[in-house]
CSV table of C-alpha atoms in Angstrom, one decimal:
chain,number,residue,atom,x,y,z
A,1,MET,CA,76.2,102.9,212.4
A,2,PRO,CA,74.3,101.8,215.5
A,3,ALA,CA,76.1,99.6,218.0
A,4,ALA,CA,75.3,95.8,217.9
A,5,GLN,CA,72.9,94.7,220.5
A,6,VAL,CA,74.1,91.8,222.7
A,7,LEU,CA,72.0,90.0,225.4
A,8,VAL,CA,74.1,88.3,228.2
A,9,VAL,CA,72.1,85.6,230.0
A,10,ASP,CA,73.8,84.2,233.2
A,11,ASP,CA,72.6,83.5,236.7
A,12,GLU,CA,75.9,84.7,238.3
A,13,PRO,CA,75.9,88.5,238.9
A,14,ASP,CA,79.7,88.9,238.8
A,15,ILE,CA,79.9,87.2,235.4
A,16,ARG,CA,77.0,89.3,233.9
A,17,GLN,CA,78.7,92.5,235.1
A,18,LEU,CA,82.2,91.5,233.9
A,19,VAL,CA,81.0,90.5,230.4
A,20,GLN,CA,78.8,93.6,230.2
A,21,GLU,CA,81.7,95.9,231.0
A,22,ILE,CA,84.0,94.2,228.6
A,23,LEU,CA,81.6,94.4,225.7
A,24,GLU,CA,80.5,98.0,226.4
A,25,ASP,CA,84.2,99.0,226.4
A,26,GLU,CA,84.3,97.4,222.9
A,27,GLY,CA,81.4,99.5,221.7
A,28,TYR,CA,78.5,97.0,222.0
A,29,ALA,CA,75.1,97.9,223.5
A,30,VAL,CA,74.5,95.3,226.2
A,31,ARG,CA,71.5,94.0,228.2
A,32,THR,CA,71.6,91.3,230.8
A,33,ALA,CA,69.2,88.6,232.1
A,34,ALA,CA,69.6,86.5,235.2
A,35,HIS,CA,67.4,83.5,234.2
A,36,ALA,CA,65.4,82.1,231.3
A,37,GLU,CA,62.2,84.0,232.0
A,38,ALA,CA,64.1,87.3,232.0
A,39,ALA,CA,65.8,86.2,228.7
A,40,ARG,CA,62.4,85.5,227.1
A,41,SER,CA,61.1,88.9,228.2
A,42,ALA,CA,64.2,90.7,226.8
A,43,VAL,CA,64.0,89.0,223.4
A,44,ALA,CA,60.2,89.7,223.3
A,45,GLU,CA,60.9,93.4,224.0
A,46,ARG,CA,63.7,93.7,221.4
A,47,VAL,CA,65.4,90.9,219.4
A,48,PRO,CA,69.2,91.3,220.0
A,49,ASP,CA,71.9,90.8,217.3
A,50,ALA,CA,73.5,88.0,219.4
A,51,ILE,CA,73.0,86.2,222.7
A,52,LEU,CA,75.6,84.9,225.1
A,53,LEU,CA,73.8,82.1,227.0
A,54,ASP,CA,75.0,80.3,230.1
A,55,ILE,CA,74.2,76.6,230.2
A,56,TRP,CA,73.9,76.0,233.9
A,57,MET,CA,71.0,78.1,235.3
A,58,PRO,CA,68.3,77.2,237.9
A,59,GLU,CA,64.9,76.0,236.8
A,60,THR,CA,65.3,76.3,233.0
A,61,ASP,CA,68.9,75.8,231.8
A,62,GLY,CA,70.5,77.3,228.7
A,63,VAL,CA,70.2,74.1,226.6
A,64,ALA,CA,66.5,73.8,227.4
A,65,LEU,CA,65.9,77.5,226.5
A,66,LEU,CA,67.9,77.0,223.3
A,67,ARG,CA,65.7,74.0,222.5
A,68,GLU,CA,62.6,76.0,223.2
A,69,TRP,CA,63.6,78.6,220.7
A,70,ALA,CA,64.9,76.1,218.1
A,71,GLU,CA,61.7,74.0,218.2
A,72,GLY,CA,59.4,76.9,218.4
A,73,PRO,CA,59.7,80.1,216.3
A,74,GLY,CA,63.4,79.4,215.6
A,75,LEU,CA,66.5,81.0,217.1
A,76,PRO,CA,66.0,84.8,217.3
A,77,CYS,CA,69.7,85.5,216.4
A,78,PRO,CA,73.1,83.8,216.7
A,79,VAL,CA,73.5,82.2,220.2
A,80,VAL,CA,76.9,81.5,221.8
A,81,MET,CA,76.8,79.1,224.7
A,82,MET,CA,78.9,79.7,227.9
A,83,SER,CA,79.8,77.1,230.6
A,84,GLY,CA,82.4,76.3,233.2
A,85,HIS,CA,81.2,72.7,233.5
A,86,GLY,CA,80.6,71.8,229.8
A,87,THR,CA,80.8,68.2,228.5
A,88,VAL,CA,81.2,67.0,224.9
A,89,GLU,CA,77.6,65.7,224.9
A,90,THR,CA,76.3,69.1,226.0
A,91,ALA,CA,78.3,70.9,223.3
A,92,VAL,CA,77.1,68.5,220.6
A,93,GLU,CA,73.5,68.9,221.7
A,94,ALA,CA,73.8,72.7,221.7
A,95,THR,CA,75.4,72.7,218.3
A,96,ARG,CA,72.6,70.4,217.0
A,97,LEU,CA,70.0,72.9,218.2
A,98,GLY,CA,71.7,75.7,216.3
A,99,ALA,CA,74.1,77.3,218.7
A,100,TRP,CA,76.8,79.3,216.9
A,101,ASP,CA,79.7,78.4,219.2
A,102,PHE,CA,80.7,77.3,222.7
A,103,ILE,CA,82.9,79.3,225.2
A,104,GLU,CA,84.4,77.8,228.3
A,105,LYS,CA,84.6,79.7,231.7
A,106,PRO,CA,86.7,81.3,232.9
A,107,ILE,CA,86.1,83.4,229.8
A,108,ALA,CA,89.2,84.4,227.8
A,109,LEU,CA,88.8,88.0,226.5
A,110,ALA,CA,90.3,87.4,223.1
A,111,LYS,CA,88.2,84.2,222.6
A,112,LEU,CA,85.0,86.1,223.7
A,113,LEU,CA,85.5,89.0,221.3
A,114,ILE,CA,86.5,86.9,218.2
A,115,THR,CA,83.6,84.5,218.8
A,116,LEU,CA,81.1,87.3,219.2
A,117,GLN,CA,82.3,89.1,216.2
A,118,ARG,CA,82.0,86.0,214.0
A,119,ALA,CA,78.5,85.3,215.4
A,120,LEU,CA,77.4,88.8,214.6
A,121,GLU,CA,78.8,88.5,211.0
A,122,ALA,CA,76.9,85.3,210.6
A,123,GLY,CA,73.7,86.9,211.8
A,124,ALA,CA,74.2,89.8,209.4
A,125,LEU,CA,74.8,87.4,206.5
A,126,ARG,CA,71.7,85.4,207.4
A,127,GLU,CA,69.6,88.6,207.4
A,128,ALA,CA,71.0,89.6,204.0
A,129,ASN,CA,70.2,86.2,202.6
A,130,GLN,CA,66.7,86.4,203.9
A,131,ALA,CA,66.2,89.8,202.4
A,132,LEU,CA,67.6,88.6,199.1
A,133,ARG,CA,65.3,85.6,199.2
A,134,ALA,CA,62.3,87.9,199.9
A,135,GLN,CA,63.3,89.8,196.8
A,136,ILE,CA,64.1,86.8,194.5
A,137,LEU,CA,61.2,84.5,195.5
A,138,PRO,CA,58.4,86.5,193.7
A,139,GLU,CA,60.5,86.4,190.5
A,140,LEU,CA,60.9,82.7,190.7
A,141,ALA,CA,57.3,81.9,191.5
A,142,PRO,CA,54.9,80.8,188.8
A,143,VAL,CA,53.1,84.0,187.6
A,144,GLY,CA,49.4,84.0,186.8
A,145,ASP,CA,46.0,83.1,188.0
A,146,SER,CA,45.0,80.5,185.3
A,147,ALA,CA,43.9,77.1,186.5
A,148,PRO,CA,47.1,75.3,185.3
A,149,ILE,CA,49.4,77.9,187.0
A,150,ARG,CA,47.3,77.8,190.3
A,151,ALA,CA,47.6,74.0,190.3
A,152,LEU,CA,51.3,74.2,189.6
A,153,ARG,CA,51.9,76.7,192.4
A,154,GLU,CA,49.8,74.7,194.9
A,155,GLN,CA,51.6,71.4,194.0
A,156,LEU,CA,55.1,72.8,194.3
A,157,GLY,CA,54.1,74.5,197.6
A,158,ARG,CA,53.1,71.1,199.0
A,159,LEU,CA,56.3,69.4,197.7
A,160,ALA,CA,58.5,72.1,199.2
A,161,ARG,CA,57.7,70.6,202.7
A,162,HIS,CA,59.1,67.2,201.7
A,163,GLU,CA,62.4,65.7,200.5
A,164,ALA,CA,61.0,63.5,197.7
A,165,PRO,CA,62.8,63.8,194.3
A,166,VAL,CA,60.8,65.8,191.8
A,167,LEU,CA,60.8,65.6,188.0
A,168,LEU,CA,59.6,68.7,186.2
A,169,ARG,CA,58.3,67.8,182.7
A,170,GLY,CA,57.5,70.5,180.2
A,171,GLU,CA,58.5,72.1,176.9
A,172,ALA,CA,61.7,74.1,176.4
A,173,GLY,CA,61.4,77.6,177.7
A,174,THR,CA,58.8,76.9,180.5
A,175,ARG,CA,61.2,78.2,183.2
A,176,LYS,CA,61.8,74.8,184.8
A,177,GLU,CA,65.1,76.0,186.4
A,178,SER,CA,63.3,79.0,188.0
A,179,LEU,CA,60.6,76.6,189.3
A,180,ALA,CA,63.3,74.4,190.8
A,181,ARG,CA,65.0,77.3,192.5
A,182,TRP,CA,61.6,78.4,193.8
A,183,LEU,CA,61.0,74.9,195.2
A,184,HIS,CA,64.4,75.0,196.8
A,185,GLN,CA,63.9,78.4,198.4
A,186,LEU,CA,60.5,77.3,199.9
A,187,GLY,CA,62.0,74.2,201.5
A,188,ASP,CA,64.1,73.5,204.6
A,189,ARG,CA,67.2,73.4,202.5
A,190,ARG,CA,66.9,77.0,201.5
A,191,ASP,CA,70.1,78.0,203.3
A,192,GLY,CA,72.0,75.2,201.5
A,193,PRO,CA,73.4,75.5,197.9
A,194,PHE,CA,71.4,75.1,194.7
A,195,VAL,CA,73.7,73.5,192.1
A,196,THR,CA,72.7,73.1,188.5
A,197,VAL,CA,73.9,70.1,186.4
A,198,ALA,CA,73.5,71.2,182.8
A,199,ALA,CA,73.6,67.6,181.5
A,200,GLY,CA,73.9,68.5,177.8
A,201,ALA,CA,76.8,70.9,178.5
A,202,ILE,CA,79.1,68.4,180.3
A,203,SER,CA,82.1,67.3,178.3
A,204,GLU,CA,82.1,63.6,177.8
A,205,ALA,CA,85.9,63.5,178.5
A,206,GLN,CA,85.4,65.2,181.9
A,207,ALA,CA,81.9,64.1,182.7
A,208,ALA,CA,82.7,61.8,185.6
A,209,SER,CA,85.1,64.2,187.4
A,210,THR,CA,82.8,67.2,186.7
A,211,LEU,CA,79.8,65.4,188.4
A,212,PHE,CA,81.5,63.3,191.0
A,213,GLY,CA,84.8,65.1,191.6
A,214,ALA,CA,88.3,63.7,191.5
A,215,GLU,CA,91.3,62.8,193.8
A,216,GLU,CA,94.8,62.8,192.5
A,217,GLY,CA,98.1,63.0,194.5
A,218,GLY,CA,96.2,63.9,197.7
A,219,VAL,CA,94.5,66.9,195.9
A,220,VAL,CA,90.7,66.8,196.1
A,221,SER,CA,88.5,68.5,193.5
A,222,PRO,CA,84.9,68.4,194.5
A,223,GLY,CA,82.3,67.7,191.8
A,224,LEU,CA,78.9,69.2,191.3
A,225,LEU,CA,77.2,66.6,193.4
A,226,GLU,CA,79.5,67.3,196.4
A,227,ARG,CA,79.0,71.1,196.0
A,228,ALA,CA,75.3,70.5,196.4
A,229,GLN,CA,75.7,68.9,199.9
A,230,GLY,CA,73.0,70.1,202.3
A,231,GLY,CA,71.1,71.7,199.4
A,232,SER,CA,69.4,70.9,196.1
A,233,LEU,CA,70.8,69.3,193.0
A,234,PHE,CA,69.1,70.4,189.8
A,235,LEU,CA,69.5,68.0,186.9
A,236,ASP,CA,68.7,70.1,183.9
A,237,GLU,CA,67.6,68.1,180.8
A,238,VAL,CA,68.5,64.9,182.5
A,239,ALA,CA,67.8,62.9,179.4
A,240,ALA,CA,71.1,64.3,177.9
A,241,LEU,CA,73.2,62.3,180.4
A,242,GLY,CA,75.3,59.6,178.7
A,243,PRO,CA,74.8,55.9,179.6
A,244,GLU,CA,77.9,55.6,181.9
A,245,LEU,CA,77.0,58.8,183.8
A,246,GLN,CA,73.4,57.6,184.2
A,247,ARG,CA,74.7,54.4,185.8
A,248,ARG,CA,77.1,56.2,188.2
A,249,LEU,CA,74.5,58.8,189.2
A,250,CYS,CA,71.9,56.0,189.8
A,251,ALA,CA,74.3,54.2,192.1
A,252,ALA,CA,75.2,57.4,194.0
A,253,LEU,CA,71.5,58.3,194.6
A,254,GLU,CA,70.6,54.8,195.6
A,255,ARG,CA,73.5,54.5,198.1
A,256,ARG,CA,73.4,58.1,199.2
A,257,GLU,CA,77.1,58.3,198.7
A,258,LEU,CA,79.5,59.1,195.9
A,259,LEU,CA,83.0,58.0,194.9
A,260,ARG,CA,85.3,60.6,193.4
A,261,VAL,CA,87.3,59.7,190.3
A,262,GLY,CA,90.5,58.2,191.7
A,263,GLY,CA,89.1,58.1,195.2
A,264,LEU,CA,89.0,55.1,197.5
A,265,LYS,CA,86.6,56.2,200.2
A,266,PRO,CA,83.0,57.0,199.5
A,267,VAL,CA,81.6,60.4,200.5
A,268,PRO,CA,78.2,60.6,202.1
A,269,LEU,CA,75.7,62.4,199.9
A,270,ASP,CA,73.0,64.6,201.3
A,271,VAL,CA,71.1,66.4,198.5
A,272,ARG,CA,67.6,66.8,197.3
A,273,VAL,CA,67.2,65.9,193.6
A,274,ILE,CA,65.1,68.1,191.3
A,275,ALA,CA,65.3,66.9,187.7
A,276,ALA,CA,63.8,68.5,184.5
A,277,THR,CA,63.3,67.4,180.9
A,278,ALA,CA,61.6,68.6,177.8
A,279,MET,CA,61.8,65.1,176.3
A,280,ASP,CA,59.5,62.0,176.6
A,281,LEU,CA,61.5,60.0,179.1
A,282,GLU,CA,59.1,57.1,178.7
A,283,ALA,CA,60.0,56.9,175.0
A,284,GLU,CA,63.7,57.3,175.9
A,285,ARG,CA,63.4,54.4,178.3
A,286,ALA,CA,61.6,52.3,175.7
A,287,ALA,CA,64.4,53.0,173.2
A,288,GLY,CA,67.0,52.0,175.7
A,289,ARG,CA,68.5,55.5,176.0
A,290,PHE,CA,67.5,56.2,179.6
A,291,LEU,CA,68.1,53.8,182.5
A,292,ASP,CA,64.9,52.5,184.1
A,293,GLU,CA,66.5,52.5,187.6
A,294,LEU,CA,67.5,56.2,187.3
A,295,TYR,CA,64.0,57.1,186.0
A,296,PHE,CA,62.3,55.6,189.0
A,297,GLN,CA,64.7,57.4,191.4
A,298,ILE,CA,64.2,60.9,189.9
A,299,ALA,CA,60.5,60.6,189.0
A,300,VAL,CA,59.1,59.9,192.4
A,301,VAL,CA,56.9,62.9,192.0
A,302,PRO,CA,56.4,64.0,188.3
A,303,VAL,CA,55.2,67.6,187.9
A,304,GLU,CA,53.7,68.8,184.6
A,305,VAL,CA,54.8,72.3,183.7
A,306,PRO,CA,52.1,73.9,181.4
A,307,ALA,CA,53.1,75.5,178.1
A,308,LEU,CA,52.3,79.2,177.7
A,309,ARG,CA,49.7,78.5,175.1
A,310,ASP,CA,47.7,76.7,177.7
A,311,CYS,CA,47.5,79.7,180.0
A,312,VAL,CA,47.4,82.7,177.7
A,313,GLU,CA,45.1,84.6,180.1
A,314,ASP,CA,48.2,85.0,182.3
A,315,ILE,CA,50.0,87.0,179.6
A,316,PRO,CA,49.1,90.5,180.8
A,317,GLU,CA,50.4,89.6,184.3
A,318,LEU,CA,53.5,87.9,182.9
A,319,VAL,CA,54.3,90.9,180.7
A,320,SER,CA,53.9,93.2,183.7
A,321,SER,CA,56.2,91.0,185.8
A,322,ILE,CA,58.9,90.8,183.0
A,323,VAL,CA,58.8,94.6,182.5
A,324,GLU,CA,59.2,95.2,186.2
A,325,GLN,CA,62.2,92.8,186.3
A,326,LEU,CA,63.9,94.3,183.3
A,327,ALA,CA,63.3,97.8,184.7
A,328,ARG,CA,65.5,96.8,187.6
A,329,GLN,CA,68.2,96.0,185.1
A,330,GLN,CA,68.0,99.6,183.9
A,331,LEU,CA,65.8,99.0,180.8
A,332,PRO,CA,63.2,101.7,180.2
A,333,PRO,CA,59.8,100.5,181.4
A,334,ARG,CA,56.9,100.7,179.0
A,335,GLU,CA,53.2,99.8,179.2
A,336,PHE,CA,51.5,97.5,176.7
A,337,SER,CA,48.3,98.6,175.0
A,338,THR,CA,45.2,96.4,175.3
A,339,ALA,CA,45.4,95.6,171.6
A,340,ALA,CA,49.1,94.6,172.0
A,341,LEU,CA,48.3,92.3,174.9
A,342,LYS,CA,45.4,90.7,173.0
A,343,ARG,CA,47.7,90.1,170.0
A,344,LEU,CA,50.3,88.4,172.3
A,345,ALA,CA,47.5,86.2,173.7
A,346,ARG,CA,46.7,85.0,170.1
A,347,HIS,CA,50.4,83.9,169.5
A,348,ASP,CA,51.2,80.2,169.7
A,349,TRP,CA,54.4,80.8,171.7
A,350,PRO,CA,56.5,77.7,170.7
A,351,GLY,CA,59.3,79.1,172.8
A,352,ASN,CA,57.0,79.6,175.8
A,353,ALA,CA,58.0,82.0,178.6
A,354,ARG,CA,61.5,82.4,177.4
A,355,GLU,CA,60.2,83.5,174.0
A,356,LEU,CA,57.9,86.0,175.6
A,357,ARG,CA,60.6,87.5,177.8
A,358,ASN,CA,62.9,87.9,174.8
A,359,LEU,CA,60.2,89.6,172.9
A,360,VAL,CA,59.4,92.0,175.7
A,361,GLN,CA,63.1,92.8,176.2
A,362,ARG,CA,63.4,93.6,172.5
A,363,LEU,CA,60.4,95.9,172.6
A,364,LEU,CA,61.8,97.7,175.6
A,365,LEU,CA,65.2,98.1,174.1
A,366,LEU,CA,64.2,99.1,170.5
A,367,GLY,CA,60.9,100.8,170.9
A,368,GLU,CA,60.1,104.5,171.3
A,369,PRO,CA,58.8,105.9,174.6
A,370,GLY,CA,55.2,105.5,175.3
A,371,PRO,CA,52.9,102.4,175.3
A,372,VAL,CA,53.8,99.4,173.2
A,373,SER,CA,51.4,99.4,170.2
A,374,LEU,CA,49.7,96.6,168.3
A,375,ALA,CA,51.9,97.5,165.2
A,376,GLU,CA,55.1,97.1,167.2
A,377,VAL,CA,54.0,93.6,168.4
A,378,GLU,CA,52.9,92.6,164.9
A,379,SER,CA,56.2,93.7,163.5
A,380,ALA,CA,58.2,91.8,166.2
A,381,LEU,CA,56.2,88.7,165.8
A,382,GLY,CA,56.3,89.0,162.0
A,383,GLN,CA,60.1,89.2,162.0
A,384,ARG,CA,60.3,86.1,164.0
A,385,GLY,CA,58.0,84.2,161.6
A,386,ALA,CA,59.8,85.5,158.6
A,387,ALA,CA,63.2,84.4,160.1
A,388,ALA,CA,61.8,81.0,160.7
A,389,ARG,CA,60.7,80.6,157.1
A,390,GLU,CA,63.6,82.4,155.5
A,391,PRO,CA,66.0,80.2,153.7
A,392,GLY,CA,63.5,77.6,152.4
A,393,GLU,CA,60.1,77.1,151.0
A,394,GLY,CA,56.9,76.2,153.0
A,395,PHE,CA,56.7,72.8,154.5
A,396,GLU,CA,53.8,70.4,154.7
A,397,VAL,CA,53.4,67.0,156.3
A,398,ALA,CA,51.0,64.4,155.0
A,399,LEU,CA,48.4,63.9,157.7
A,400,ASP,CA,48.2,60.1,156.9
A,401,LEU,CA,51.6,59.6,158.3
A,402,PRO,CA,52.2,58.0,161.8
A,403,LEU,CA,52.8,60.6,164.4
A,404,ARG,CA,56.4,59.6,165.0
A,405,GLU,CA,57.3,59.8,161.3
A,406,ALA,CA,55.5,63.1,160.9
A,407,ARG,CA,57.3,64.5,163.8
A,408,GLU,CA,60.7,63.3,162.6
A,409,ARG,CA,60.1,64.9,159.2
A,410,PHE,CA,59.2,68.2,160.7
A,411,GLU,CA,62.2,68.1,163.1
A,412,ARG,CA,64.5,67.4,160.2
A,413,HIS,CA,63.1,70.2,158.1
A,414,TYR,CA,63.2,72.6,161.0
A,415,LEU,CA,66.8,71.8,162.0
A,416,LEU,CA,68.0,72.0,158.4
A,417,GLN,CA,66.4,75.5,157.9
A,418,GLN,CA,67.7,76.8,161.2
A,419,LEU,CA,71.2,75.4,160.6
A,420,GLN,CA,71.3,77.4,157.4
A,421,THR,CA,70.1,80.5,159.3
A,422,VAL,CA,72.9,80.3,161.8
A,423,GLY,CA,75.6,79.4,159.2
A,424,GLY,CA,75.9,75.7,160.4
A,425,SER,CA,76.8,76.6,164.0
A,426,VAL,CA,75.5,73.9,166.3
A,427,GLY,CA,76.1,76.2,169.3
A,428,LYS,CA,74.0,79.0,167.9
A,429,LEU,CA,71.3,76.4,166.8
A,430,ALA,CA,71.2,75.0,170.4
A,431,LYS,CA,70.4,78.5,171.8
A,432,LEU,CA,67.9,79.3,169.0
A,433,ALA,CA,66.1,76.0,169.4
A,434,GLY,CA,66.3,75.9,173.3
A,435,VAL,CA,68.0,72.5,173.2
A,436,GLU,CA,71.1,71.3,175.1
A,437,ARG,CA,74.0,70.9,172.7
A,438,THR,CA,74.8,67.2,173.5
A,439,HIS,CA,71.1,66.3,172.9
A,440,LEU,CA,71.1,68.3,169.7
A,441,TYR,CA,74.1,66.5,168.3
A,442,ARG,CA,72.4,63.2,169.0
A,443,LYS,CA,69.2,64.4,167.4
A,444,LEU,CA,71.0,65.7,164.3
A,445,LYS,CA,72.7,62.3,163.9
A,446,GLU,CA,69.4,60.4,164.4
A,447,LEU,CA,67.7,62.5,161.7
A,448,GLY,CA,70.7,62.2,159.3
A,449,VAL,CA,71.3,66.0,159.2
A,450,ASP,CA,74.7,66.8,157.7
A,451,ILE,CA,76.3,69.7,159.6
A,452,ARG,CA,79.2,70.2,157.2
A,453,ALA,CA,76.8,70.4,154.3
A,454,SER,CA,74.9,73.1,156.1
A,455,ARG,CA,78.1,75.1,156.6
A,456,GLU,CA,78.9,74.9,153.0
A,457,ALA,CA,75.4,75.8,151.7
């Protein structure tokens, strides 16, 4: 393994030589620079793995050089500041500009080596994260060249440069969480955490402590909001939050601080909010199920996520992308024949991109080597259709009904049939229908669907 490269920048020759000898004895490859201009040239020639930078230098001091890098292309690597005349204000300013640490002169050998080692480890971790982001970003980005996808990509790209809350609106299965992660990775908070709040999966009994954290007997348990500090908070299917949780979340976002359950002192809150829903929040607000104040906080910028049926011309590219991703998971890659791709483009895709991915995965797992044929696709799609029709007869809705009543009749019939298919298991039904469990229970109750009767049928 090659030795780590360290650049020592100090205007005092004795210190440069001493630090160089110490570090070379420890196995580091060391270059030195006597002033800011020499440091610029050394970095331009070869970016080091870490820089030891003196604060007090003639002409351009260390803090000014640090600011130049921070406000320009960014720090080239972890920078450790050195000074025999440091003040608290100087240390704070250097830290604000991104310096990794601060060492006082005369330099203690143990302190120097430990600080440098940690700085190098932080730099290696940053490079690994950047490489991982470079690998993950294409998988998260909206795939395709249709007009709706181009517009979505362009809109999210613009929003990534700002901190405004975003509401992703679209049908179940349209990859809203992936889009939220992509938005996070493009923005300035990319190095911070991305925390998902699956609203429908939060237990009502533990909802407040799960989201806001808890304090008991001096023991602090951070909640999901606190874990998102400095990063992004993704509220998945935000409409499934209960009334009390909506009120508490609304207050926390408005005040930019949260109060843990059992806590007495508010905690400052620094998160970017990205919410998502497959429901009509306007209708939920009108019905009194979603708080107006929370809606206006999370829907500062609403973004419509198109359904797959509205951009079927992207299916060949989507299929190719899915096959490539699954191949990295050790599934055997297969090409899709032109006839197979055309048949996929004619499908209605009620489950959107999630349904397409599941179908492609099944064809890779169960198919024979060679291109995927039209017959295989027909068979896979036919099985899905048959499964959807299985335990009952055909269903028709009178077209003279109001839209709301027609939709409710269809939803009731659909949920009854699917409940029988999964043996009355609401958990399995939630996965099959792509709906959060809490919202599903509420919907079943609204439609008068008897879960116990489905289990006994």
